[in-house]
XYZ file of C-alpha atoms in Angstrom:
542
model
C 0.000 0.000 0.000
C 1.333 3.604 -1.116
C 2.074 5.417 2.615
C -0.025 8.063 3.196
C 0.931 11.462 3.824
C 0.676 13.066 7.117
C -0.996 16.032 6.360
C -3.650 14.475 4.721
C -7.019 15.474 5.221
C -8.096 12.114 7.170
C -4.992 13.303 9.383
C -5.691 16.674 10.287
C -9.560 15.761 10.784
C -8.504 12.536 13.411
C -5.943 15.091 14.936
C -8.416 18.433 15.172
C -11.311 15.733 16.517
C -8.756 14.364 19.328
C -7.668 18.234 20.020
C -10.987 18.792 20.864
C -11.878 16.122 22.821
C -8.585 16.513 25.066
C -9.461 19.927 25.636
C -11.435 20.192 28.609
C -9.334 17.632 30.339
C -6.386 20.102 29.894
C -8.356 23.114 31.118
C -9.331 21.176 33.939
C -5.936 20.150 35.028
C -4.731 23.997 34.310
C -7.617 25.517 36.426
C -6.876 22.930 39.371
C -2.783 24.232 39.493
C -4.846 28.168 40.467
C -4.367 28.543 44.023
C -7.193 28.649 46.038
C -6.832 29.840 49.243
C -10.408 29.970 50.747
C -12.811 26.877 49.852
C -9.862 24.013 48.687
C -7.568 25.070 52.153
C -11.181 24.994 54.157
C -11.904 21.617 52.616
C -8.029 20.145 53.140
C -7.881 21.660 56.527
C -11.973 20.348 57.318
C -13.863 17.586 55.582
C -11.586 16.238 52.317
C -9.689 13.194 54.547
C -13.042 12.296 55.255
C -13.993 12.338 51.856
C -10.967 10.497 50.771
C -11.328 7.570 53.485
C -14.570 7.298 52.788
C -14.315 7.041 48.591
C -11.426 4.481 49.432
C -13.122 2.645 52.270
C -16.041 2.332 49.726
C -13.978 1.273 46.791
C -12.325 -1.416 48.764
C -15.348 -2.705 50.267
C -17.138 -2.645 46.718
C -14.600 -4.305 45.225
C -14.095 -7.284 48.062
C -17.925 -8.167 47.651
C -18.185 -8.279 44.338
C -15.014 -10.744 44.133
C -17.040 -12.937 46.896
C -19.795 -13.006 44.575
C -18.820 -12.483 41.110
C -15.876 -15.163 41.047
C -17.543 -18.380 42.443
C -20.604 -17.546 39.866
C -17.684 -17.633 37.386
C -16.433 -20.691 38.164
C -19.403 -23.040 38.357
C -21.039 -21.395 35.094
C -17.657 -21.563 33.636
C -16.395 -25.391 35.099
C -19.641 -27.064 35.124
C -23.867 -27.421 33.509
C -26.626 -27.598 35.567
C -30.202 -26.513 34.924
C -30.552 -23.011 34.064
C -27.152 -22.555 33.725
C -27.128 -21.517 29.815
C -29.788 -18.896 30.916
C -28.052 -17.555 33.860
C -24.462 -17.534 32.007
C -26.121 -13.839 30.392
C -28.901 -13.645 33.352
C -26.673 -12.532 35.533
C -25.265 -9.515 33.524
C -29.335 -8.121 33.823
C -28.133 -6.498 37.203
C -25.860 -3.996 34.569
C -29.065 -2.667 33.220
C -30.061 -1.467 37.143
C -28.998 1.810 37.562
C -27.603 2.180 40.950
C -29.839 4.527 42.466
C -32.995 2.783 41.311
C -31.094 -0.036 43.431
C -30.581 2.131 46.507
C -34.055 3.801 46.778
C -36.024 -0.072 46.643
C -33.405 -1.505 49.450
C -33.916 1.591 51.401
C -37.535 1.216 50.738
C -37.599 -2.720 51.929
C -35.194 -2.309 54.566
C -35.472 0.828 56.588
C -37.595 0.918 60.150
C -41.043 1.545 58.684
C -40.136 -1.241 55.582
C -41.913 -4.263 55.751
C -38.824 -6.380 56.266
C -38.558 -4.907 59.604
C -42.228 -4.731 60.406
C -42.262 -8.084 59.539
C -39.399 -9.368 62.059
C -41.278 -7.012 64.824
C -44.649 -8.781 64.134
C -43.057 -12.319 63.988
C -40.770 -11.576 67.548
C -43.064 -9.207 69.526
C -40.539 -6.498 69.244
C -41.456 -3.290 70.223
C -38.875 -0.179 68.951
C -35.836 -0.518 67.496
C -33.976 -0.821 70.878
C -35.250 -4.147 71.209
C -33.421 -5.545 68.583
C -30.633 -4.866 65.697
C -30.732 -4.306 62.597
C -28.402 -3.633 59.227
C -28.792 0.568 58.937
C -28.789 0.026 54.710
C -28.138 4.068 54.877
C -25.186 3.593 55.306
C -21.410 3.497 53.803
C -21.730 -0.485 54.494
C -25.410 -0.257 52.559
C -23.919 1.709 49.362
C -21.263 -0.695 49.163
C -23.666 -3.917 49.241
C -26.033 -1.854 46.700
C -23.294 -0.862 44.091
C -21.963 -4.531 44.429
C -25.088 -5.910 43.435
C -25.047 -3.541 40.285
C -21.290 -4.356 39.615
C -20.689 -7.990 39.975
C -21.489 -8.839 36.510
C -17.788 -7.148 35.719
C -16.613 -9.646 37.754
C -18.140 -12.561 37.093
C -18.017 -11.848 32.807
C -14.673 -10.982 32.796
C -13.010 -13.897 35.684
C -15.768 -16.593 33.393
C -13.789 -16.011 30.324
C -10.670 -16.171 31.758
C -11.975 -19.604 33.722
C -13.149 -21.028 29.921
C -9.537 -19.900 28.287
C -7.768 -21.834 30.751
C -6.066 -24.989 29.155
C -7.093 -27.935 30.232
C -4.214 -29.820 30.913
C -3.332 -27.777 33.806
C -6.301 -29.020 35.446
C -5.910 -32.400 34.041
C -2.565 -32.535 36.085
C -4.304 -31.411 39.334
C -6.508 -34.174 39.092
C -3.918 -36.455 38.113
C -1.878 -35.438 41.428
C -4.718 -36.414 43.416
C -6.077 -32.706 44.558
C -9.477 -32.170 44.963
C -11.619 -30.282 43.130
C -11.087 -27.165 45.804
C -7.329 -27.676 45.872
C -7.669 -27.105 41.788
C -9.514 -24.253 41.940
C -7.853 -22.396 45.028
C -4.304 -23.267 43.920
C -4.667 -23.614 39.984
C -7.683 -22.004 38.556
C -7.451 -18.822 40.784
C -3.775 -18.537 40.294
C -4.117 -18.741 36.701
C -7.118 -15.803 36.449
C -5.342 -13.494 38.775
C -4.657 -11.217 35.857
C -8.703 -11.070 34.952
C -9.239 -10.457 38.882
C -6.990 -7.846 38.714
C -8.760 -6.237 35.458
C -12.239 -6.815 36.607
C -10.914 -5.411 40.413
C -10.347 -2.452 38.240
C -13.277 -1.748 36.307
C -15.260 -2.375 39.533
C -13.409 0.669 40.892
C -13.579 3.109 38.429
C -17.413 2.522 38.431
C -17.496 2.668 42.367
C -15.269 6.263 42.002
C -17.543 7.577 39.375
C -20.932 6.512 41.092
C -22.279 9.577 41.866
C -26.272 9.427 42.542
C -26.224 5.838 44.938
C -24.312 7.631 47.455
C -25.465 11.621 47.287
C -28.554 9.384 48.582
C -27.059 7.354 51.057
C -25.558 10.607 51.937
C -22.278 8.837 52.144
C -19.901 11.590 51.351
C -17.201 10.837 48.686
C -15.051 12.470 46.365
C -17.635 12.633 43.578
C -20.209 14.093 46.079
C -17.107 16.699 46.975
C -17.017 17.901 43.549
C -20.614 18.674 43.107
C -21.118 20.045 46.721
C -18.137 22.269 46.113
C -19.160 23.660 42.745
C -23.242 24.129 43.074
C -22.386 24.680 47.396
C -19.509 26.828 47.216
C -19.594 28.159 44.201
C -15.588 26.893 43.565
C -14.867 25.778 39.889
C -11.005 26.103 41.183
C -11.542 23.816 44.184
C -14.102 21.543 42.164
C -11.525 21.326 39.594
C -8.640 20.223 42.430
C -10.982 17.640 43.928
C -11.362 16.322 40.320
C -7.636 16.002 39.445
C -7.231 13.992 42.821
C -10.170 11.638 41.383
C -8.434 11.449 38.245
C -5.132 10.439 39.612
C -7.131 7.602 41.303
C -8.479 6.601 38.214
C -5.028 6.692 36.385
C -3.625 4.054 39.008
C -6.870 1.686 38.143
C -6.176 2.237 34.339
C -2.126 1.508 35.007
C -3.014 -1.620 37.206
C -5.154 -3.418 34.192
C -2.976 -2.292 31.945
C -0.136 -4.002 33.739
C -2.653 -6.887 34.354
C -3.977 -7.194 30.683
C -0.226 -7.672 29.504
C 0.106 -10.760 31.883
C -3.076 -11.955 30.881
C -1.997 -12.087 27.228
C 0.810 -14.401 28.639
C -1.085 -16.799 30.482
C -3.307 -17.012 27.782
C -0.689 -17.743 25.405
C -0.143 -21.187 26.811
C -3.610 -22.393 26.763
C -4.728 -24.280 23.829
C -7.902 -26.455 24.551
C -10.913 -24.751 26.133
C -12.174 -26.604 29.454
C -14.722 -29.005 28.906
C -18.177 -28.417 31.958
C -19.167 -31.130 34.046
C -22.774 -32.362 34.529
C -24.000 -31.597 38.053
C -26.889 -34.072 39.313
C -28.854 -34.308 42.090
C -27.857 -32.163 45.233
C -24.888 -30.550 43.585
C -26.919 -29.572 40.829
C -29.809 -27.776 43.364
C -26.695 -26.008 45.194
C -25.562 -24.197 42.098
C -29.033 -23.318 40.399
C -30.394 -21.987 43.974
C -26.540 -20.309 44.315
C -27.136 -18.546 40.829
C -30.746 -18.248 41.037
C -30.873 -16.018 44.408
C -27.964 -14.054 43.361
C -30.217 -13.091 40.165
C -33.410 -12.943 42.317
C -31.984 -10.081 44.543
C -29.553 -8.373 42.027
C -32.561 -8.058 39.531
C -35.727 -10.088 39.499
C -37.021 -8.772 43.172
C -35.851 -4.471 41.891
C -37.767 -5.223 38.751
C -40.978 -6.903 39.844
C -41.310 -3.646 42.503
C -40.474 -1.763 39.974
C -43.413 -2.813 37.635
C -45.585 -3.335 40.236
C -45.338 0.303 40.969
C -45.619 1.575 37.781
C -48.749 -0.615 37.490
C -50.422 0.334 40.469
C -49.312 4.280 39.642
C -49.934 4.354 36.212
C -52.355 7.089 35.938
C -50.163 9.844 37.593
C -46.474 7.879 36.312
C -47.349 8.232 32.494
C -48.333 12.039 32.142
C -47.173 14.494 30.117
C -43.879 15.035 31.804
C -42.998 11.526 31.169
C -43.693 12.107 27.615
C -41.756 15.775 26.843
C -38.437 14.248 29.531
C -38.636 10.878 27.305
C -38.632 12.756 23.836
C -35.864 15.029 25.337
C -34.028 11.880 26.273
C -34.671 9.970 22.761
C -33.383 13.501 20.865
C -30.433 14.006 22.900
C -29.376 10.384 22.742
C -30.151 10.051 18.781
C -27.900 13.344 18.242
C -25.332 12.059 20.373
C -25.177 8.709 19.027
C -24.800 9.885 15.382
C -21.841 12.551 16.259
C -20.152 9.799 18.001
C -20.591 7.469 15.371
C -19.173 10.232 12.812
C -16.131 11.079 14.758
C -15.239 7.658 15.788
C -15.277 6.720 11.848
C -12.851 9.794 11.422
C -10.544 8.397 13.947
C -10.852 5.015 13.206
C -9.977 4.848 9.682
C -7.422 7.642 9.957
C -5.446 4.482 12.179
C -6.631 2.441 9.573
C -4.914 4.516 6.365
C -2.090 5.002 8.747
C 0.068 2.426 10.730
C 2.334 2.920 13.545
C 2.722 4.729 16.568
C 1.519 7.819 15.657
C -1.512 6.795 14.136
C -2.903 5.359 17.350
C -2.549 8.569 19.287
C -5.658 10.503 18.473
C -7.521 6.901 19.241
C -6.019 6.696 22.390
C -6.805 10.310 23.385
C -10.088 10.258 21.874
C -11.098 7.082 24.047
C -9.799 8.897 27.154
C -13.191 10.907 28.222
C -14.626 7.653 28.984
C -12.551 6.874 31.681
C -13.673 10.544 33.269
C -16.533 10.634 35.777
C -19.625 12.217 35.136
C -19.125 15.259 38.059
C -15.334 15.789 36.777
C -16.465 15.566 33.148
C -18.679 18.236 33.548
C -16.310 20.301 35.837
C -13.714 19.722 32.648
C -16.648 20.678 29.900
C -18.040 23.682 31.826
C -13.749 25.196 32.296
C -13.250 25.978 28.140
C -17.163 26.406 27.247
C -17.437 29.134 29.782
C -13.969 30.760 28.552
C -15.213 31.013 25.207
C -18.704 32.234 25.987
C -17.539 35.024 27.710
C -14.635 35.947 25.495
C -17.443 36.184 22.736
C -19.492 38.606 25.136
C -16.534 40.916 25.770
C -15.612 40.786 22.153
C -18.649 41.822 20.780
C -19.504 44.516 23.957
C -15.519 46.135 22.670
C -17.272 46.546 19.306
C -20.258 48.477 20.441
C -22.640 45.329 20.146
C -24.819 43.215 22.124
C -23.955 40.241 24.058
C -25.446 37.398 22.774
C -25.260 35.239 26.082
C -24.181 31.943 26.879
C -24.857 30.161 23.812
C -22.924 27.451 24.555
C -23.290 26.995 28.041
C -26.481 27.751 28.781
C -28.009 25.158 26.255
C -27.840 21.846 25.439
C -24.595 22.365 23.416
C -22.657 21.738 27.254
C -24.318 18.634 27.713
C -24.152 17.097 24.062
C -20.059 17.864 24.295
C -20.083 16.446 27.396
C -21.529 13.154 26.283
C -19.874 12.886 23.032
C -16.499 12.915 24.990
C -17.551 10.231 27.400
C -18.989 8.180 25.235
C -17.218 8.545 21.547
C -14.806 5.819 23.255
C -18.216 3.823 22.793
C -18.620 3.851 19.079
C -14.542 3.878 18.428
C -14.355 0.252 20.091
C -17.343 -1.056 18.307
C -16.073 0.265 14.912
C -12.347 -0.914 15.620
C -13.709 -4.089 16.554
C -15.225 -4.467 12.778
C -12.538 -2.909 11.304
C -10.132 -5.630 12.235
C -12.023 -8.306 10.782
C -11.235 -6.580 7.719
C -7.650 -8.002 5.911
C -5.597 -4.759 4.806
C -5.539 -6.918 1.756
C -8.990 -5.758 0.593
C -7.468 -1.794 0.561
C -4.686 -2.780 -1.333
C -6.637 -4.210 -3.856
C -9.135 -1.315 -3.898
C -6.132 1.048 -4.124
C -4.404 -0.829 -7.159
C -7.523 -0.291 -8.857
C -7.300 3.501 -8.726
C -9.680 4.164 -6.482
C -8.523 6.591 -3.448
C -9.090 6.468 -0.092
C -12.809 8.001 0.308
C -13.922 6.006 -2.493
C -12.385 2.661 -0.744
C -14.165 3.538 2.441
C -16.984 4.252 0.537
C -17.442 1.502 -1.301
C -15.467 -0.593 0.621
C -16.181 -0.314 3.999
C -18.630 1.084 5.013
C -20.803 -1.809 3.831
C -18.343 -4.375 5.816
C -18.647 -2.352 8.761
C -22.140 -1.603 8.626
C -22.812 -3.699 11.502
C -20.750 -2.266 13.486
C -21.761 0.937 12.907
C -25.441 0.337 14.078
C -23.780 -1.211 17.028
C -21.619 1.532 18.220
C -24.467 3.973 17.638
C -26.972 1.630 19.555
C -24.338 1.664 22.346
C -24.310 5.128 22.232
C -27.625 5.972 22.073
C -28.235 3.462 25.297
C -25.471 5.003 27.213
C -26.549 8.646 27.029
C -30.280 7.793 28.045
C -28.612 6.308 31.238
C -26.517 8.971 32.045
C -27.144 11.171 34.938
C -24.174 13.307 36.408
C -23.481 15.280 33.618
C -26.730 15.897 32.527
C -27.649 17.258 36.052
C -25.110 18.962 36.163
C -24.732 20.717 32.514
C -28.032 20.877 31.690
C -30.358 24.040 30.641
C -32.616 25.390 32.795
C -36.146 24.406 32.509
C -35.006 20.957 31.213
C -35.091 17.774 31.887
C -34.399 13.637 30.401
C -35.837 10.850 32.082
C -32.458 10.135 34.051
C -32.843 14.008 35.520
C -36.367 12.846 36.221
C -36.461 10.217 37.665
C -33.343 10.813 40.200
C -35.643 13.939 41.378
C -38.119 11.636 42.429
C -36.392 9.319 44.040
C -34.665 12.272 45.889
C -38.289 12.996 47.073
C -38.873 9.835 48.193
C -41.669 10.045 45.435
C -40.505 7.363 43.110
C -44.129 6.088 41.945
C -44.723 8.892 40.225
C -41.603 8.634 38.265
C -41.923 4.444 38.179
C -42.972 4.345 34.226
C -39.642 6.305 33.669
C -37.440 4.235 35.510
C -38.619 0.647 34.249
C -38.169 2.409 30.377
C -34.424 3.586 31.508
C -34.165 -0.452 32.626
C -35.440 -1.525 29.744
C -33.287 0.414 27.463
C -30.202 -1.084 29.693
C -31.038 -4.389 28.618
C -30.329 -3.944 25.133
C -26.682 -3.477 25.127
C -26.660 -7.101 27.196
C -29.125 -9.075 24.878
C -26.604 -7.710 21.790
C -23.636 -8.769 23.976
C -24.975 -12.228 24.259
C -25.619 -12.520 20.902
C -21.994 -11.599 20.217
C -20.660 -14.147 22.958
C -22.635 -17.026 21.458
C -22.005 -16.597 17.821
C -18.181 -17.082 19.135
């Protein structure tokens, strides 16, 4: 193939798209180096430790739980077949589709003093007040981190499952054959062996704990995430938001350097396995043990959230499905159509620019590009609102020095913040799913498009875009699912007057009022589960 050249027009689009993108992250870093003598020194000198403790505290605890649950899962779905277990090998990646404070309003709701858990123990045991017995306070540090392990297992136990299945089989072959039992091959083979998938599943399970914002503001556990919003909409501090952010970010850099580190090993454990581990039929009581083990993992990660879930939204239909419902849900479908499609166009700009181009280079603008995602919503927003604001008011001033109106905050004040926003945190989204096609492609084909004079647009063109096609709808489906989920940024960037159905429905269950918001919620569920019936498709037609 004749090399490209480097000023190319796919180059200086991928480059000027990943310029873009990187740019609130380096305004954020640049406004958290301004020193801030009043709010930051009153946090450092007050309340952050606590903060910090607590986010680590949580992250620790999140992350210990969902090992405890996650990794057995993995290995019986993964080592053995009992009944059910081809359904709950994808039913247990529902819980994914649950956002997190959905999950903490129903446990509060079931477990609290006046919840009929507790009425019920006080009925059966003639207890009188709470002083006559105790009982689990779910609002609590302890209760987020049970809550957001529930939602975040299914990292675990996906992840540590496929790294069970890739394990060769003679390893455990020679266990048996040196007379260990089946524990003795899991605790000092099997788990061995996956430590590199614990490690990158450990990871992800962290970032997400970090980034969880809405679970804890209503536990009113106070972490890092909950700093950065307090200080900006409390204290009015970008400055000290911005610091607060930067220390997240840091955090978040050590999580992405640890599975880095662990995905390398990972490639060389795998390298040794050839022959995929054949499951063993469970009968009779063993059999029972691991469909009840899987089934009441499932029951209280999903099945129990959903059923209240609909029953509510049944028995509240008339005042859940009004015309708020409707306008937040078209806002919601709008935004997340827009955003899906932008994504979709810029990741194609990236991608094939890496495509046209090999080496080092070429994978830079991917690699920055792909960053955002990594960002929490609260920081993200922080990092969007830092350059939007700059430029809003440097318009103002410019056009007041030539003796004309201001035209406002154009960008923002409307839903220009909040589209940026998303398309950096979720353009990593659509870049995966179209690199993902892209390599199924042999370089061959371009060659041979090339050599018969046709340039690069027309080869992508005619070319590729109909091989990738696929993978086009499935980045923007991705897309489009993420951004009707998303809640940080959008309350935090959003217009005024306006709302989406995540905005919504978080109000409500801030209120307490969550029936009246209970149609919204089971459509944001619903919309979660597409993303895992696709990626089940995708795992079985391997």
């Amino acid at each position: 193939m004749i090399a490209p050249k480097w000023y190319s027009s796919w180059s200086l689009s991928s480059w000027t798209v990943a310029a873009i993108l990187i740019l609130p992250l380096i305004f954020l870093i640049n406004e958290s180096l301004v020193p801030d003598k009043e709010v930051f020194e009153h946090l450092l000198n007050t309340v952050l430790t606590d903060y910090v403790i607590n986010t680590v505290v949580l992250i620790l605890a999140v992350v210990v739980i969902s090992l405890l649950i996650g990794v057995p899962l993995a290995y019986l779905l993964a080592n053995f077949s009992f009944p059910g277990a081809k359904f709950f090998n994808w039913g247990l990646l529902l819980p994914l589709a649950m956002p997190s404070y959905l999950m903490a309003y129903i446990y509060t709701d079931w477990l609290e003093y006046a919840g009929p858990v507790q009425r019920m123990l006080r009925t059966a045991f003639s207890w009188q007040s709470k002083s006559d017995y105790y009982f689990f306070d779910i609002r609590s540090l302890a209760g987020a981190a049970v809550v957001l392990s529930f939602v975040l297992f299914p990292y675990v136990f996906l992840i540590v499952k496929t790294a069970f299945k890739e394990q060769s089989i003679s390893f455990l072959q020679a266990g048996k054959m040196l007379g260990k039992t089946p524990w003795q091959v899991f605790s000092k083979i099997s788990l061995p062996l996956a430590r590199p998938a614990l490690a990158i599943a450990a990871s992800l399970v962290a970032m997400e704990t970090l980034a969880d914002f809405a679970a804890v503001k209503y536990f009113a556990v106070n972490t890092l995430t909950t700093a950065v919003y307090d200080t900006w909409l409390g204290y009015g501090s970008l400055t000290a938001a911005a610091k607060i952010s930067v220390i997240m970010l840091l955090m978040i850099f050590l999580f992405i350097s640890l599975e880095r580190i662990s995905r390398r090993k990972q490639r060389t454990f795998s390298a040794s396995s050839s022959t995929e581990i054949q499951t063993v039929k469970l009968q009779g009581k063993k059999a029972w043990f691991a469909f009840s083990a899987s089934f009441i993992v499932l029951f209280f990660a999903f099945i129990l959230p959903v059923i209240y879930l609909a029953n509510m939204a049944w028995k509240y239909r008339e005042q859940a499905i009004n015309s708020d419902f409707f306008s937040y849900g078209f806002n919601s479908l709008t935004l997340a159509i827009s955003v899906s499609f932008i994504c979709l166009m810029l990741g194609l700009v990236i991608v094939v620019f890496k495509r046209f181009h090999q080496g080092m280079l070429a994978s830079l603008p991917l690699k920055i590009s792909s960053s955002g995602y990594a960002m929490p919503g609260t920081v993200l927003a922080i990092a969007v609102l830092l350059p939007l604001t700059f430029i809003d008011h440097g318009l103002n001033d410019f056009l007041i020095a030539q003796g004309k109106a201001p035209i406002g905050l154009i960008l923002t004040g409307t839903l220009f913040a909040i589209s940026f926003a998303y398309v950096i945190r979720f353009v990593a989204v659509a870049i995966g799913a179209l690199e993902s096609s892209y390599e199924r492609i042999s370089p061959s084909i371009d060659n041979a498009s090339i050599m018969l004079g046709n340039n690069r647009l027309i080869t992508l063109i005619k070319v590729h875009l109909p091989l990738i096609k696929r993978g086009g709808l499935t980045a923007m489906l991705l897309v489009f699912i993420e951004s009707m989920k998303e809640l940080p940024a959008a309350l935090l960037l959003r217009p005024f007057n306006y709302e989406t159905l995540a905005t919504y429905v978080f109000q409500y269950v801030s209120d307490e009022q969550l029936e009246l918001a209970s149609m919204a919620a089971i459509s944001i569920v619903l919309a979660g589960l597409i993303p895992i019936i696709l990626l089940n498709r995708t795992m079985e037609s391997k």
